[in-house]
Coordinates of C-alpha atoms in Angstrom, one line a residue:
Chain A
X1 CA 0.0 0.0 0.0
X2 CA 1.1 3.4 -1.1
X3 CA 1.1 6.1 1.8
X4 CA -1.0 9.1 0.6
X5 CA -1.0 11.3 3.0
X6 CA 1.3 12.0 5.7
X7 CA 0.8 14.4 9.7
X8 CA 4.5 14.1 10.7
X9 CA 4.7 15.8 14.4
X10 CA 1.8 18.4 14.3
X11 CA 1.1 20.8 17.3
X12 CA -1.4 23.5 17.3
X13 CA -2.0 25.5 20.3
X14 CA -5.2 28.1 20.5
X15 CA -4.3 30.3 23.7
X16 CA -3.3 27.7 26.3
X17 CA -5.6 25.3 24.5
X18 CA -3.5 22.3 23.0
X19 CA -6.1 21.2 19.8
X20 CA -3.1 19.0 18.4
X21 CA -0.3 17.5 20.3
X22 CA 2.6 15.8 18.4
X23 CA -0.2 14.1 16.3
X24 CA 1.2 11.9 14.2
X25 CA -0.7 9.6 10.8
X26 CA -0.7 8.5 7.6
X27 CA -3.4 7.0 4.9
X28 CA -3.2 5.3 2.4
X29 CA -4.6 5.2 -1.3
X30 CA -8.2 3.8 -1.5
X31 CA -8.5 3.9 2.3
X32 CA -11.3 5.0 4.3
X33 CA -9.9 6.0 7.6
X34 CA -12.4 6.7 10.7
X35 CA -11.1 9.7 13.1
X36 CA -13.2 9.7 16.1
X37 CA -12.6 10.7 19.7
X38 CA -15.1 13.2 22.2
X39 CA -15.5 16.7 21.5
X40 CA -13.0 18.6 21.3
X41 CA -10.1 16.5 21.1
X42 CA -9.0 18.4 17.6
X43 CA -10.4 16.0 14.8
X44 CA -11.7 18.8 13.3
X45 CA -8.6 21.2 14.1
X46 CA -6.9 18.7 12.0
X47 CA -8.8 18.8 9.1
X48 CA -8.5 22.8 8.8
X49 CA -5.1 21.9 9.4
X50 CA -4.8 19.7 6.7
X51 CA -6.6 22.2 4.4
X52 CA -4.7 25.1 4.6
X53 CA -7.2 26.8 6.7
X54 CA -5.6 27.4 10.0
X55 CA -1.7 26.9 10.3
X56 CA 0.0 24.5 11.9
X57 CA 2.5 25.9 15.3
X58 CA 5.1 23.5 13.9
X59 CA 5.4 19.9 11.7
X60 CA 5.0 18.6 8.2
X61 CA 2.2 17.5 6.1
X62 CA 3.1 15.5 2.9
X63 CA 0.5 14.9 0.3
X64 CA 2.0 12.5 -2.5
X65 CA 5.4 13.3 -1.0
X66 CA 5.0 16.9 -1.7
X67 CA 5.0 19.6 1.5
X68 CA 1.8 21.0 1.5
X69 CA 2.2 22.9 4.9
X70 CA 1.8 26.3 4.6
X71 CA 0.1 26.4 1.4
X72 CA -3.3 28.3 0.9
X73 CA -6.5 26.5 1.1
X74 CA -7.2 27.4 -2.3
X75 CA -3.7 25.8 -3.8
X76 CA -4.0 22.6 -1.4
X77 CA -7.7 21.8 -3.0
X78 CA -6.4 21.9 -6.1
X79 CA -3.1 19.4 -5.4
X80 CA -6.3 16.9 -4.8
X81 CA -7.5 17.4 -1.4
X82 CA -11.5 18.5 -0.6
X83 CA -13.4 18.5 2.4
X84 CA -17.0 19.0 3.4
X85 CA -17.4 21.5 7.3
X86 CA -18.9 20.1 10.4
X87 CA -21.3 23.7 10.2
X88 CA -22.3 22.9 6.8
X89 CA -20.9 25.1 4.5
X90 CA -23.0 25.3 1.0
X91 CA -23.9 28.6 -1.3
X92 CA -27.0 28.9 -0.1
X93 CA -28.5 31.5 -2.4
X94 CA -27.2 29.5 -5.6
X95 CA -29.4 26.5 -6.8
X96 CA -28.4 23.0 -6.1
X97 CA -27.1 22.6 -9.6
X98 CA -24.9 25.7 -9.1
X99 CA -23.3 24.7 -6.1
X100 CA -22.2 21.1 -8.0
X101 CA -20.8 23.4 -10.8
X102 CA -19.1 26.0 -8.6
X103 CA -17.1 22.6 -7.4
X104 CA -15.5 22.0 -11.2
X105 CA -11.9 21.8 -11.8
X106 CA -10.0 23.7 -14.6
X107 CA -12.9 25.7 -15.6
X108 CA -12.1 27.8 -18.7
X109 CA -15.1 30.3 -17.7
X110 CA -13.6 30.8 -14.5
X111 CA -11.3 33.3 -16.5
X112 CA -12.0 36.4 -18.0
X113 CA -10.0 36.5 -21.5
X114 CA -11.7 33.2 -22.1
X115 CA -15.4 34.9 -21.4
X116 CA -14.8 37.8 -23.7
X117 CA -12.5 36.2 -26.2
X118 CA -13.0 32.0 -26.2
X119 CA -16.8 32.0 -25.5
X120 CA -17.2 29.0 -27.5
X121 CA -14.9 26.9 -25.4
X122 CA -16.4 28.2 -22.0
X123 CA -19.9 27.8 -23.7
X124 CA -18.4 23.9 -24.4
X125 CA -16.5 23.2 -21.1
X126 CA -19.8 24.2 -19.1
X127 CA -22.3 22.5 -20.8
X128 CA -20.0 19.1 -20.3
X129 CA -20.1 20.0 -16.6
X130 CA -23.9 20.8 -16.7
X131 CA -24.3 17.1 -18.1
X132 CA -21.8 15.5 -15.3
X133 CA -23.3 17.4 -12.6
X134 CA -27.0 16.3 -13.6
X135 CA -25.4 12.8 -13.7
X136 CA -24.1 13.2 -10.1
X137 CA -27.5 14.4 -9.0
X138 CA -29.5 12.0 -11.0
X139 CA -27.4 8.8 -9.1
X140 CA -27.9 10.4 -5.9
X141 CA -31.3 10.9 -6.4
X142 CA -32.3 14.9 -5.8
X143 CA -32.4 15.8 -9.9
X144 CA -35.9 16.8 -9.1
X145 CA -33.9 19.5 -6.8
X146 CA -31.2 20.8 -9.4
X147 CA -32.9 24.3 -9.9
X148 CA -33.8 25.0 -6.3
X149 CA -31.7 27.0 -4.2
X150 CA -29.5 24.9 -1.8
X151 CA -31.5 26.8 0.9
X152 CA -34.6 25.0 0.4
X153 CA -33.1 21.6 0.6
X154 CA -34.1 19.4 3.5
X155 CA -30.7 19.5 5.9
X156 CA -29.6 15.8 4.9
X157 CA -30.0 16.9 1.2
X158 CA -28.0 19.7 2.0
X159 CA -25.2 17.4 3.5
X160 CA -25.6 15.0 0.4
X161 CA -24.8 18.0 -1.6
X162 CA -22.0 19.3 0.3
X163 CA -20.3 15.3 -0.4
X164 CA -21.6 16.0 -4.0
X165 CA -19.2 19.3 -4.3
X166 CA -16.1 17.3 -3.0
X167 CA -17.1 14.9 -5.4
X168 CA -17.4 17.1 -8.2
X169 CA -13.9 19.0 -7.3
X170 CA -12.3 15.3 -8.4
X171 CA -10.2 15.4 -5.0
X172 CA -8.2 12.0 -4.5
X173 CA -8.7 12.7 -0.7
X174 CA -12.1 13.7 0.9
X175 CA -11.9 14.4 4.3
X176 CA -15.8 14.2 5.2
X177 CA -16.7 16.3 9.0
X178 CA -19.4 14.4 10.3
X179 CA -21.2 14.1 7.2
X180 CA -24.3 11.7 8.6
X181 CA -24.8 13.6 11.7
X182 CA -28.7 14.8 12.7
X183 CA -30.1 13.1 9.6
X184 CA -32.5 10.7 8.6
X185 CA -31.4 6.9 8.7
X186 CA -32.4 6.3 4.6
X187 CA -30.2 9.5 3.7
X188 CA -26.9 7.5 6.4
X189 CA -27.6 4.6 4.3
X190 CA -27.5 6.6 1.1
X191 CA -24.4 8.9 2.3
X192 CA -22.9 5.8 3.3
X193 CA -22.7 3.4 0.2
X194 CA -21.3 6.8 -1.5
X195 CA -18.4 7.2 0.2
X196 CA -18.3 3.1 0.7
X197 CA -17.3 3.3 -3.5
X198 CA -15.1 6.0 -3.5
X199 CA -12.1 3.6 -2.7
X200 CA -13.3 1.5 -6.0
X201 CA -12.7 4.8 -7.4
X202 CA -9.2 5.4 -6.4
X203 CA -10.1 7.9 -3.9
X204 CA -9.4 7.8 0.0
X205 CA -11.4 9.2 2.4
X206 CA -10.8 10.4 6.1
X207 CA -14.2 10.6 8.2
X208 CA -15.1 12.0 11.4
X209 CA -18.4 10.5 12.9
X210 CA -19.7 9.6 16.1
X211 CA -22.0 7.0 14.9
X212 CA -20.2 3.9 15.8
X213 CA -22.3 2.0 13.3
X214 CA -21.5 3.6 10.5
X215 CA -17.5 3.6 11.4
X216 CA -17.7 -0.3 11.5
X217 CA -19.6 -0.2 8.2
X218 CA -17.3 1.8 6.2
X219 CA -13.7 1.6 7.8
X220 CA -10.9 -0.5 8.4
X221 CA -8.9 1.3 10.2
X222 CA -9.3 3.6 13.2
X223 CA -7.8 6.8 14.9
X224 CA -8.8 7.3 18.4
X225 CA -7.8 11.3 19.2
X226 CA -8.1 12.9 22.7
X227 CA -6.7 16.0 23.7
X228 CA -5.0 16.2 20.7
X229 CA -2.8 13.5 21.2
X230 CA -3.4 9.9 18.9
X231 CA -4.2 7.3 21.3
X232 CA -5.3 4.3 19.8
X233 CA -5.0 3.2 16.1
X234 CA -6.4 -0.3 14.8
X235 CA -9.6 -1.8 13.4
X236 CA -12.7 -0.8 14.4
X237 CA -12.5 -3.7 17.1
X238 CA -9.3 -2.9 18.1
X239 CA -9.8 0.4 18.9
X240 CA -13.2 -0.1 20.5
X241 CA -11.3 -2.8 23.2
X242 CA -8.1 -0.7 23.7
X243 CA -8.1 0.2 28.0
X244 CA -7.2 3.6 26.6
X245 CA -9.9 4.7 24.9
X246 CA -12.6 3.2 27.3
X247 CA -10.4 5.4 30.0
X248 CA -10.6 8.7 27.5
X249 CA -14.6 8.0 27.2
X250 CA -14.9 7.7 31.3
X251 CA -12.6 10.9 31.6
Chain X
X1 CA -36.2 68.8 -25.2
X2 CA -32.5 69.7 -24.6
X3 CA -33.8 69.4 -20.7
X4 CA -35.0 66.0 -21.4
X5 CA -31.9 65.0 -23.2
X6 CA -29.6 66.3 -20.3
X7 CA -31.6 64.0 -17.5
X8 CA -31.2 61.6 -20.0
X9 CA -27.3 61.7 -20.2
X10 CA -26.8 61.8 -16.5
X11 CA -29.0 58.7 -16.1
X12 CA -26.8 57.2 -18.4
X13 CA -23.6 58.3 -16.6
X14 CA -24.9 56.9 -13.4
X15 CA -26.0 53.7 -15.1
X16 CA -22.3 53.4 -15.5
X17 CA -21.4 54.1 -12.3
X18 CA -24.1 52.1 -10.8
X19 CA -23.5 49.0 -12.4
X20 CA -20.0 49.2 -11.8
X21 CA -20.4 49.4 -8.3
X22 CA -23.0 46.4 -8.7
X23 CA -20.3 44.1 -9.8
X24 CA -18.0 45.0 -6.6
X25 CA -20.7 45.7 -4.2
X26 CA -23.8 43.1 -5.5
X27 CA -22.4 40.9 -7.1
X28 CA -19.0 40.2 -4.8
X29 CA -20.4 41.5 -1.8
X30 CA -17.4 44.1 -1.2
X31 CA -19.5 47.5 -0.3
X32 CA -17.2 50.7 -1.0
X33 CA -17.6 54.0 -0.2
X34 CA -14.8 55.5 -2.6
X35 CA -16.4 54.5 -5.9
X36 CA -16.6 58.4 -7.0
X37 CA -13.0 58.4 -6.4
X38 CA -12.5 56.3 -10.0
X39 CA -15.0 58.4 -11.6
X40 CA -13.3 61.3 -10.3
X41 CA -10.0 59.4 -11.3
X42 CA -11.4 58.6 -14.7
X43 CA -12.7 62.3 -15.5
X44 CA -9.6 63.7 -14.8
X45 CA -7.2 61.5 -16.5
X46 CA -9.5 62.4 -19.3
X47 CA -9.5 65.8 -18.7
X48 CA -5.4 66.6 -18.2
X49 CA -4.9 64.2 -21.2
X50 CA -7.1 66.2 -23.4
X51 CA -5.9 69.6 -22.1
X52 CA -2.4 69.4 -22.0
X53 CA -1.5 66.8 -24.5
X54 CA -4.4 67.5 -26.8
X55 CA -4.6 63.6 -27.8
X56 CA -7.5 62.1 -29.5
X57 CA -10.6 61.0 -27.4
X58 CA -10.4 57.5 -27.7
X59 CA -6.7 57.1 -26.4
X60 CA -7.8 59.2 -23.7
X61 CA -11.0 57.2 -22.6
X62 CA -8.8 54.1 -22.9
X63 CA -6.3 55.3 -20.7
X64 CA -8.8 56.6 -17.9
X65 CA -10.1 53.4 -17.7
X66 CA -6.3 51.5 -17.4
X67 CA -5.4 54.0 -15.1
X68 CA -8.7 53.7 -12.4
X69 CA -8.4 49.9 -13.1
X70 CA -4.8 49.9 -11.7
X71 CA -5.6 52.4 -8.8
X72 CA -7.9 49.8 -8.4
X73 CA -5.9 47.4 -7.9
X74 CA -4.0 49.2 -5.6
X75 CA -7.2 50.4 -3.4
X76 CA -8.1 46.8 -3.8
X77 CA -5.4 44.5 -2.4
X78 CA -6.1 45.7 1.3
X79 CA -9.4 44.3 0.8
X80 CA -7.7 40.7 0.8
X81 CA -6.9 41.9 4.6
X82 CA -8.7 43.5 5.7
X83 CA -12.8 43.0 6.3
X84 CA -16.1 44.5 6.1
X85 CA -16.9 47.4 8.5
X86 CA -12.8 47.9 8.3
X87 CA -13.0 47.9 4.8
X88 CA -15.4 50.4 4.2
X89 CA -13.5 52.8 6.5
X90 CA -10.4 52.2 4.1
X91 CA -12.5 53.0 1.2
X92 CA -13.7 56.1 2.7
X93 CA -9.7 56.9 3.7
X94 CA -8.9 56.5 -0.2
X95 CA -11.8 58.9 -0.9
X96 CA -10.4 61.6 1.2
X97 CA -6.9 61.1 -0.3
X98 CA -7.9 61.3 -4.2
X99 CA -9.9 64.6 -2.9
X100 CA -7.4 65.9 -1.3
X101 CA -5.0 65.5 -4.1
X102 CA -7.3 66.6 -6.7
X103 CA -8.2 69.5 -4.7
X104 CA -4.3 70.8 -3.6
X105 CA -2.6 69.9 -6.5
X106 CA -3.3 73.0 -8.0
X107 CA -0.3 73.2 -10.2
X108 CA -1.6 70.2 -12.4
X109 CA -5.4 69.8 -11.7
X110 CA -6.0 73.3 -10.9
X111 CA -7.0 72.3 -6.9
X112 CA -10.4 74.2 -6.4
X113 CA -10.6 76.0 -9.6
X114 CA -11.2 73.0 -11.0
X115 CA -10.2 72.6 -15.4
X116 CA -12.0 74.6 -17.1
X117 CA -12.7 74.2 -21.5
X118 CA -11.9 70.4 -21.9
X119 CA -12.3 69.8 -25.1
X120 CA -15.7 68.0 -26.3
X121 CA -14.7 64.2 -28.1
X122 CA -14.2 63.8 -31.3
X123 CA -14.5 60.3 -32.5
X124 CA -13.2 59.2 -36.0
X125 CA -13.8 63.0 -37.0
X126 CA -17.3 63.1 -36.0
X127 CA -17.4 65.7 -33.3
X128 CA -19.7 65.3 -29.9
X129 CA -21.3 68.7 -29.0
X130 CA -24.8 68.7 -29.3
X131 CA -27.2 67.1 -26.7
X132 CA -28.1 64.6 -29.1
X133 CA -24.9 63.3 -30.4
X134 CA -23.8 63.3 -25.8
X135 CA -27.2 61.1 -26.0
X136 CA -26.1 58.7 -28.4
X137 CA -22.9 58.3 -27.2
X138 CA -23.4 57.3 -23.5
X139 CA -26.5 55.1 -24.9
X140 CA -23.4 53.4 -26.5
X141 CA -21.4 53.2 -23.3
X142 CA -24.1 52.0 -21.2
X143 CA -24.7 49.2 -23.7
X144 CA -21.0 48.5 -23.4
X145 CA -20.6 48.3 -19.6
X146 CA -23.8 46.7 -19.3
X147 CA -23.1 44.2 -22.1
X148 CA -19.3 43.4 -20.2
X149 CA -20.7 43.3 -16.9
X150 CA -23.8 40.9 -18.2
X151 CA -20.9 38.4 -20.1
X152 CA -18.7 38.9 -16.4
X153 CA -22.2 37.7 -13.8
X154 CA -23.2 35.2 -16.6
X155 CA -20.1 33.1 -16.3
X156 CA -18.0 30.8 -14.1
X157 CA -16.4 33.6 -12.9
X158 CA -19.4 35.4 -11.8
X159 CA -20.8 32.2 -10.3
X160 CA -17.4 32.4 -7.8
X161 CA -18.3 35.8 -7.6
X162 CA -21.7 35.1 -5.8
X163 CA -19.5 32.4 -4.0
X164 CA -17.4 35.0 -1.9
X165 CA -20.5 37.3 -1.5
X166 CA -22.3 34.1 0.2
X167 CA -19.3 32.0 1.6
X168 CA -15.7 32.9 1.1
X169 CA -14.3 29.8 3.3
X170 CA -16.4 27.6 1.2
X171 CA -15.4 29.4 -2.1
X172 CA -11.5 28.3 -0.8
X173 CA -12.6 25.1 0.1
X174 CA -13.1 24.4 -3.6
X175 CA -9.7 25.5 -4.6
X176 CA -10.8 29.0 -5.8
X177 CA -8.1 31.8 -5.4
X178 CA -10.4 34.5 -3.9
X179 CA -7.8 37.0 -3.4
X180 CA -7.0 37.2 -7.1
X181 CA -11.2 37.0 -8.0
X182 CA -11.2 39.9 -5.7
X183 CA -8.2 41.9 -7.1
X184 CA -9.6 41.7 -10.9
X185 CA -13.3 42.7 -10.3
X186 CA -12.3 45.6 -8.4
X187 CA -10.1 46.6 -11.3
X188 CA -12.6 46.2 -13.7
X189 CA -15.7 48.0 -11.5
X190 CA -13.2 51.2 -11.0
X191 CA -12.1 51.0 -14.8
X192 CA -15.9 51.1 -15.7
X193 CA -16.3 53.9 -13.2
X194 CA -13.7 55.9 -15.2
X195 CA -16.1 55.3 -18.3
X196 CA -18.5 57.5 -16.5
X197 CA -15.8 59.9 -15.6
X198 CA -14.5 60.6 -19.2
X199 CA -18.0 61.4 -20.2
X200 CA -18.8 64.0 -17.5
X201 CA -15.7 65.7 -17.8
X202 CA -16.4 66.1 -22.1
X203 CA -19.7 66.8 -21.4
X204 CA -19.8 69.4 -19.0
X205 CA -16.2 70.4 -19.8
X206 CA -15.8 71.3 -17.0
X207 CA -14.4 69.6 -13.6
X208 CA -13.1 70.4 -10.1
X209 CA -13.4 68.2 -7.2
X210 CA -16.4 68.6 -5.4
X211 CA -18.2 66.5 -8.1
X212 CA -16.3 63.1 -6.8
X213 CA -16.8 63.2 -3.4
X214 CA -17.8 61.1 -1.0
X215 CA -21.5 62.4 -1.1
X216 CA -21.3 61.4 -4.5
X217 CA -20.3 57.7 -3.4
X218 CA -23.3 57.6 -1.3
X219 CA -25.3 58.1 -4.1
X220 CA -24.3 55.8 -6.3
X221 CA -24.3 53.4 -3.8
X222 CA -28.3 54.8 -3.0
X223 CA -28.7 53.4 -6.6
X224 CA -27.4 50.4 -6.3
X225 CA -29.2 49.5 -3.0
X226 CA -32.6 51.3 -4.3
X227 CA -32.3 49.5 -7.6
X228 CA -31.5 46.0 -6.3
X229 CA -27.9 44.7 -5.7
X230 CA -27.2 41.7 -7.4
X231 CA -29.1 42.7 -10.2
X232 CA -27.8 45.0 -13.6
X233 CA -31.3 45.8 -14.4
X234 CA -32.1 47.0 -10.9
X235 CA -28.8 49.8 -11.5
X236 CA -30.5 50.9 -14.1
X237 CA -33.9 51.6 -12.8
X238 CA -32.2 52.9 -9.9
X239 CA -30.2 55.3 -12.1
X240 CA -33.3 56.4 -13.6
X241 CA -35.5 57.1 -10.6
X242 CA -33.0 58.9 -8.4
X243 CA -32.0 61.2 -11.0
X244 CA -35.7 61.8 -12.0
X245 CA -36.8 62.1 -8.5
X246 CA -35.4 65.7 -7.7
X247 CA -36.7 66.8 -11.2
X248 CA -40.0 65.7 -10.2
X249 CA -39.3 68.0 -7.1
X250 CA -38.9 71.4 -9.4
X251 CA -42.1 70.7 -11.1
X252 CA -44.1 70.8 -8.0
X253 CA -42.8 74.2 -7.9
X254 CA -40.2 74.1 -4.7
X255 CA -37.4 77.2 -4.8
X256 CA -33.9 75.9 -6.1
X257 CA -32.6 76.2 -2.8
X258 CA -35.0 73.9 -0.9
X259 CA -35.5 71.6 -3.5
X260 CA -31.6 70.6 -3.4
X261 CA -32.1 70.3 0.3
X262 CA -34.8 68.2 0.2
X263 CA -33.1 66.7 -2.6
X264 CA -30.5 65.1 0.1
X265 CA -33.1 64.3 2.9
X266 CA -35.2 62.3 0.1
X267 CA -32.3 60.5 -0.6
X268 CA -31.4 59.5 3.1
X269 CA -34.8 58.7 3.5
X270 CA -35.4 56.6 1.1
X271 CA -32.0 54.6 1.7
X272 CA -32.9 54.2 5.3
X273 CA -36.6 53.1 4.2
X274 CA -35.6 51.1 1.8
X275 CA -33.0 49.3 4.2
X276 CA -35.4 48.8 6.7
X277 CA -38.5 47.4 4.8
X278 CA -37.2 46.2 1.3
X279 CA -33.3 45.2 1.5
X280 CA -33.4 43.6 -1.6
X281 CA -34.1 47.0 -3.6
X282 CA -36.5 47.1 -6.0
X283 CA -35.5 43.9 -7.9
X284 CA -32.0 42.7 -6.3
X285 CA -31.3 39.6 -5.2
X286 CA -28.6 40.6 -2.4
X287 CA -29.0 42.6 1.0
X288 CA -26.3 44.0 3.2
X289 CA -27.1 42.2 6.0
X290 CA -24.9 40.7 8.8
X291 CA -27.0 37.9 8.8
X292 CA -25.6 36.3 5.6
X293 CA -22.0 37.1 6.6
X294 CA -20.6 33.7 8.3

């Protein structure tokens, strides 16, 4: 197995508060790695850490052996890496359909000599992603829903769609926060067997989730976090049995 | 009818305005209070160029417009850093500074005297003086700066536009440079501005600085609110009610003098009604509220 991504010694520190400590991990290509731990041991801390978002104090973070610490967000998306936001972070005022093709690599449009002087190729390129992102909706079931705004989606449509603009941005890493919590158990099942493919795909996927269920469903291989720190690592089982996460839970 | 013509002219040169302050302020979300400072930049450049160097119109309308865009640029790269309320204030700062300079550089832009006799354009040996021919002309600039910013919101690039207006973080998120997104509309809203600019200056021919200042901001921005942000159309029926309003006020027979003051309390009034009870303008699809700011 080929690493993918690699957290050589991170620390963060937020004003006395230690979200990651030494943290230390790796995944591989077409792995689904769980990240779970209680609240506010820094899963998510790592993920905007990973992303470009907030800056790490010190440590390294390869992606495909390239140093990708202390690049913007914008530039690390675009070396392959996408995320969805534990808050839910969509375009709200754009329709459904918009929102997909906002997520489109490489768009000629997205330039301005190409609007004014190439309009036939923009006119091309975004009619291709029209057809794609209809595709996407149409196997996830909410086509009905392409031309409504993202606002009036029900909230697990809303998080289906937020997995559907990390799909569309062609990342070979996802890193999905939380993405079945507070929704309905036919839209888990639905979210699920999505991201249960992307491996087939050659894509890898780190998760955080609560939902115990769902981990065991979808990964094999754990991360146990507390306190910033990584305390257990294993299968699902593993983890679940180590004395030092049952201790953590009882803290 | 020459009456009719010049409302008509002025509604076109604050369609420009107005719509260039759309893209920034509507469309991108990045409200600034200096935008008569690139019209002011625009009808000067114009102005000096025709004055002292006596070059043709055309070179002088195109280099107005390169010269606000890159002042643009300049005004707009702090807006990468700075946010908001902040922002606004920095706007407002740039405002005072083009003023100022305009006003005390009296050696080259004749400070408070302002520059007199600009010549009127000429354009491939047809010559611009009559109302008709100013009419004609600004129709044709409107339908320019409406046509470019119509191609700009229609695209991709106006779709990540709307992105950063709604949610920068997400915009990122998706690998989209905001900072550079930012950079270019701001250059091309102030070198649309300058549009504006070149024609007030040829058609009044006649400047100084108290036309571009920050009142004057205000009321484009008044338009753009009033009219809809997020919206062309709604600039241009904002245009065209605000300037007609205070004409309606003469023909109710009001002395000159009250009619201009009540000119500026209409305006506040309405901005501060319209923010209260219809946000979204007449027909915009944006409001400046801290509610969609995450």
């Amino acid at each position: 197995m080929k690493e993918l991504l690699k957290i050589q010694n991170c620390n963060k520190h937020f004003d006395g508060i230690t979200a990651l400590d030494n943290f230390n991990c790796e995944i591989s290509k077409n792995e689904i790695l769980g990240l779970i731990g209680p609240n506010g041991a820094g899963k998510s801390t790592l993920f905007n850490v990973i992303t470009g978002f907030i800056p790490a104090d010190s440590g390294m973070i390869n992606f495909k052996n390239f140093n990708i610490s202390k690049k913007t967000p914008s530039k690390i998306n675009n070396y392959g890496i996408s995320r969805t936001f534990q808050d839910l972070r969509l375009i709200r005022q754009m329709t459904v359909l918009e929102n997909v093709l906002l997520a489109f690599k490489d768009q000629p449009g997205e330039h301005l000599e190409n609007v004014f002087f190439r309009n036939n190729k923009v006119k091309k390129i975004e009619s291709e992603n029209k057809k794609k992102a209809m595709e996407l909706l149409k196997n996830t079931g909410i086509l009905n829903k392409a031309n409504d705004l993202a606002d009036d989606l029900s909230y697990g449509q809303q998080k289906l769609l937020s997995l559907l603009c990390c799909l569309a941005s062609d990342a070979e890493l996802l890193l999905l926060d939380e993405p079945i919590a507070g929704i309905n158990p036919a839209m888990i099942e639905k979210i699920l067997s999505i991201i249960n493919e992307l491996p087939k795909q050659g894509k890898s996927v780190i998760i955080i989730e609560h939902n115990m269920d769902a981990i065991n469903k979808i990964c094999n291989r754990v991360v146990f976090m507390d306190a910033g720190k990584k305390v257990s690592e294993g299968t699902p089982a593993e983890v679940r049995n180590d004395p030092k996460v049952i201790e953590a839970y009882l803290d | 009818m020459t009456y009719l013509l010049h409302i008509l002219i002025f509604i076109g040169i604050y369609i420009i305005l107005s719509i260039s302050l759309n893209l920034l302020a509507g469309y991108t979300g990045i409200l600034s209070i200096g935008h008569a400072a690139f019209y002011g930049i625009g009808a000067y450049v114009a102005a000096l160029m025709a004055l002292k160097l006596n070059s043709p119109f055309l070179l002088n309308i195109f280099l107005a417009i390169i010269a606000s865009a890159i002042i643009g640029a300049l005004v707009g790269i702090p807006s990468l850093r700075i946010k908001d309320d902040y922002f606004i204030i920095a706007t407002f700062a740039f405002q005072i500074i083009v003023f100022s300079i305009l006003n005390n550089l009296v050696s080259f832009t004749g400070g408070p005297m302002g520059l007199p006799g600009i010549p009127q354009p000429v354009i491939l040996g047809i010559k611009i003086s009559s109302h008709i021919s100013f009419s004609i002309l600004i129709t044709i600039l409107c339908a320019f700066t409406f046509y470019v910013s119509n191609k700009i919101v229609k695209s991709p690039f106006g779709r990540i536009l709307k992105a950063i207006r709604e949610d920068e973080i997400f915009a990122q998120s998706l690998g989209k440079n905001i900072s550079a997104y930012k950079v270019k509309i701001f250059m091309i809203s102030a070198g649309l501005a300058a549009i504006a600019g070149v024609m007030y200056a040829t058609y009044i021919t006649y400047i100084d600085p108290t036309s571009f200042t920050v009142m004057e901001s205000i009321f484009i921005i008044s338009i753009v609110i009033i009219g809809g942000a997020g919206n062309l159309w709604g600039s241009v029926l904002g245009a065209i009610v605000l300037v007609m309003l205070p004409e309606a006020l003469r023909f109710i027979g009001l002395p000159n003098a009250v009619a201009a003051n009540i000119r500026q309390m209409l305006y506040g009034g309405l901005l501060v009604a319209f923010m209260l009870w219809r946000p979204q303008g007449f027909i915009g699809e944006y409001t400046f509220n801290r509610n969609n700011e995450k």
